[in-house]
CSV table of C-alpha atoms in Angstrom, one decimal:
chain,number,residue,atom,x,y,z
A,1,UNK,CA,16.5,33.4,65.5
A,2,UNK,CA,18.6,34.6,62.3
A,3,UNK,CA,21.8,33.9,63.9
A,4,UNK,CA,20.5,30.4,64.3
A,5,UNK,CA,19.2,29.9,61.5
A,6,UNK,CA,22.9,30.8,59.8
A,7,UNK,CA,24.4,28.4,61.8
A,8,UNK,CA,22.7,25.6,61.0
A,9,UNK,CA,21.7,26.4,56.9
A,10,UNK,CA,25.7,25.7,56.5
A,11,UNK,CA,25.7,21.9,58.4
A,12,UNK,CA,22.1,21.0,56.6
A,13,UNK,CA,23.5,22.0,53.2
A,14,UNK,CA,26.6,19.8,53.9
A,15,UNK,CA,24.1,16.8,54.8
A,16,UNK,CA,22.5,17.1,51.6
A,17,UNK,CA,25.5,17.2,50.1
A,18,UNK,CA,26.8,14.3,51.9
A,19,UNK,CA,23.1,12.0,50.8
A,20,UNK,CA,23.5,12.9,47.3
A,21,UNK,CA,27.2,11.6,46.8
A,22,UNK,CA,26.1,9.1,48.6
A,23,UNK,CA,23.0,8.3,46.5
A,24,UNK,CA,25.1,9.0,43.4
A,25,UNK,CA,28.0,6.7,44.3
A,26,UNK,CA,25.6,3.4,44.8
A,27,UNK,CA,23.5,4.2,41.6
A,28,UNK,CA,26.8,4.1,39.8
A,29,UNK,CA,27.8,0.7,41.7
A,30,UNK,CA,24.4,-0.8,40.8
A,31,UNK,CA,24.4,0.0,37.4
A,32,UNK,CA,28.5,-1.1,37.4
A,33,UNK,CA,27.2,-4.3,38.4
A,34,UNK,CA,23.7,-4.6,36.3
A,35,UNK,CA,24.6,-7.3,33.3
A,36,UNK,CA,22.2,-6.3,30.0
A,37,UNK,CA,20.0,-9.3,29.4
A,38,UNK,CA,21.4,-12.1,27.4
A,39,UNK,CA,18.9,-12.1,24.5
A,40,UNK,CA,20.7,-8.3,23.7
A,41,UNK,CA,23.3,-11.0,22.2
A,42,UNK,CA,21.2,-12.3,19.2
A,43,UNK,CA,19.5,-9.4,18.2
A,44,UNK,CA,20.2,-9.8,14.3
A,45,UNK,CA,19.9,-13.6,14.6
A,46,UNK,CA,16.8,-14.8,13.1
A,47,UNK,CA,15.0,-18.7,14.3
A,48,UNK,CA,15.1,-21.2,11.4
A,49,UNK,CA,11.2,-21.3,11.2
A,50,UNK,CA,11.5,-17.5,9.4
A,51,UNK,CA,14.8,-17.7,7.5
A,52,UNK,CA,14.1,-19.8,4.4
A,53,UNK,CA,10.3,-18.1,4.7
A,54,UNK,CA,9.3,-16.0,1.9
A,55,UNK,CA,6.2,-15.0,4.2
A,56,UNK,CA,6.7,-11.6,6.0
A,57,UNK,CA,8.4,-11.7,9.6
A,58,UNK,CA,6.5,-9.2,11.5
A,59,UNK,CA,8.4,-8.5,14.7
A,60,UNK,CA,7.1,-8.0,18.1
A,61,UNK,CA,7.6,-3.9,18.0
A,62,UNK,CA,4.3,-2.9,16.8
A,63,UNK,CA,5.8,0.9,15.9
A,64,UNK,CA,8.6,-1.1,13.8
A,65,UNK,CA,5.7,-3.2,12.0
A,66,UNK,CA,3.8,0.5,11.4
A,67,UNK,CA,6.6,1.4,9.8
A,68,UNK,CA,7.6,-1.4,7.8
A,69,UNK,CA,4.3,-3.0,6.7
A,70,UNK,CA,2.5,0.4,6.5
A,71,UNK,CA,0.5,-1.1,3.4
A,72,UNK,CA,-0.8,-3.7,5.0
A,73,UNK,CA,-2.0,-1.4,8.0
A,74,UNK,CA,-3.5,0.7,5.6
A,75,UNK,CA,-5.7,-2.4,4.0
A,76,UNK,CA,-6.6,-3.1,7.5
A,77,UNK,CA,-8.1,0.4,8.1
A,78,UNK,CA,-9.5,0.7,4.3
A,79,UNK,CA,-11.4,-3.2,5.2
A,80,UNK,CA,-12.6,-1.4,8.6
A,81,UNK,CA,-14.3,1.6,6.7
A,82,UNK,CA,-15.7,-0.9,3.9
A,83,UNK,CA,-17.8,-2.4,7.4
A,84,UNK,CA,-18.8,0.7,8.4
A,85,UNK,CA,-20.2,2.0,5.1
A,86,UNK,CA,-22.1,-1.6,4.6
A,87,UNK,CA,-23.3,-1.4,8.0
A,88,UNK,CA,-24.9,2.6,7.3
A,89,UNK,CA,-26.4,1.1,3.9
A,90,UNK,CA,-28.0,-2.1,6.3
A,91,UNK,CA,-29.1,0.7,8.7
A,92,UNK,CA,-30.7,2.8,6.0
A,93,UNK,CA,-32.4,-0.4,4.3
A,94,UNK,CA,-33.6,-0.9,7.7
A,95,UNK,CA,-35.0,2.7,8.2
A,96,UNK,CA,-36.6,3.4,4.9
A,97,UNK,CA,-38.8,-0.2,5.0
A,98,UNK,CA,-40.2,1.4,8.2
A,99,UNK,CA,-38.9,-1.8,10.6
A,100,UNK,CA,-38.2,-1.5,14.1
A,101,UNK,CA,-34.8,-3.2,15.5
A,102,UNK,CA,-37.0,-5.0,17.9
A,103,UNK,CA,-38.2,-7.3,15.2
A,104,UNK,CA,-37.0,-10.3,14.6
A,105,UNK,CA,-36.2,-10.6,11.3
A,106,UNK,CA,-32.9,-11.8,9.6
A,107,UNK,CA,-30.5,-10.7,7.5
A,108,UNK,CA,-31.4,-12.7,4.4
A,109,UNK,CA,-35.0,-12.1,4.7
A,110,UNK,CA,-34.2,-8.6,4.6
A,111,UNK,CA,-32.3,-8.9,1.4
A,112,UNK,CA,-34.9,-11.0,0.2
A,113,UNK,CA,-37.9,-8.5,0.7
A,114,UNK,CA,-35.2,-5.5,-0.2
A,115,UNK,CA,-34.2,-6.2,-3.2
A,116,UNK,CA,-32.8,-3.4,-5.4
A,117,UNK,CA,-33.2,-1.3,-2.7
A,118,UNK,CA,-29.4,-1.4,-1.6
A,119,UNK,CA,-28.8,0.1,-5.0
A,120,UNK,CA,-31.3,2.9,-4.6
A,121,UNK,CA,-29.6,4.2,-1.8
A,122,UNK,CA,-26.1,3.8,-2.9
A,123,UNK,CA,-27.4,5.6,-6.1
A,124,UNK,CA,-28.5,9.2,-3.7
């Protein structure tokens, strides 16, 4: 069983051998004949509608707009928190005039019957 084994571990090795040139040599061919896509030509060319622009060109790389227009980002995230904390003050008007969130009442008729109220809590 060893002795057979020996004689044919050589010939499989030499097929594998033999399929991986063989694999190699068409990758190479395909990528020989791959032509880059044509827009690669114009990548510093900017359209007309941006050039004379003084607004900001935000490209279509959102990592290269993180980087670029990090302030703006950060506005973005400060405008998100400014929600959150007027939607905890609404939630603890809410809670401390004892009303259910199955009623039906409004917004403005909360602020209405509220009053100072919003400034009571932001005051604790």
């Amino acid at each position: 069983m060893v002795k057979q084994l020996d004689e044919v571990t050589p010939q499989i090795d030499q097929g594998v051998r033999n399929a991986a040139n063989e694999i190699g040599n068409r990758v190479n061919k395909a990528l020989d004949e791959l032509e880059p896509p044509k827009w690669n030509d114009l990548k510093e060319a900017q359209s007309k509608k941006f050039s004379n622009s003084t607004d900001k060109i935000y490209s279509s790389n959102l990592l290269n707009n993180r980087k670029i227009y990090k302030n703006d980002l950060d506005f973005t995230s400060e405008i998100a928190q400014m929600l959150i904390q007027v939607l905890k003050i609404k939630l603890k008007m809410i809670i401390a005039l004892g009303i259910t969130l199955r009623s039906n009442i409004s917004m403005k008729n909360l602020k209405k019957s509220t009053g100072n109220l919003e400034q009571k809590i932001l005051s604790r």
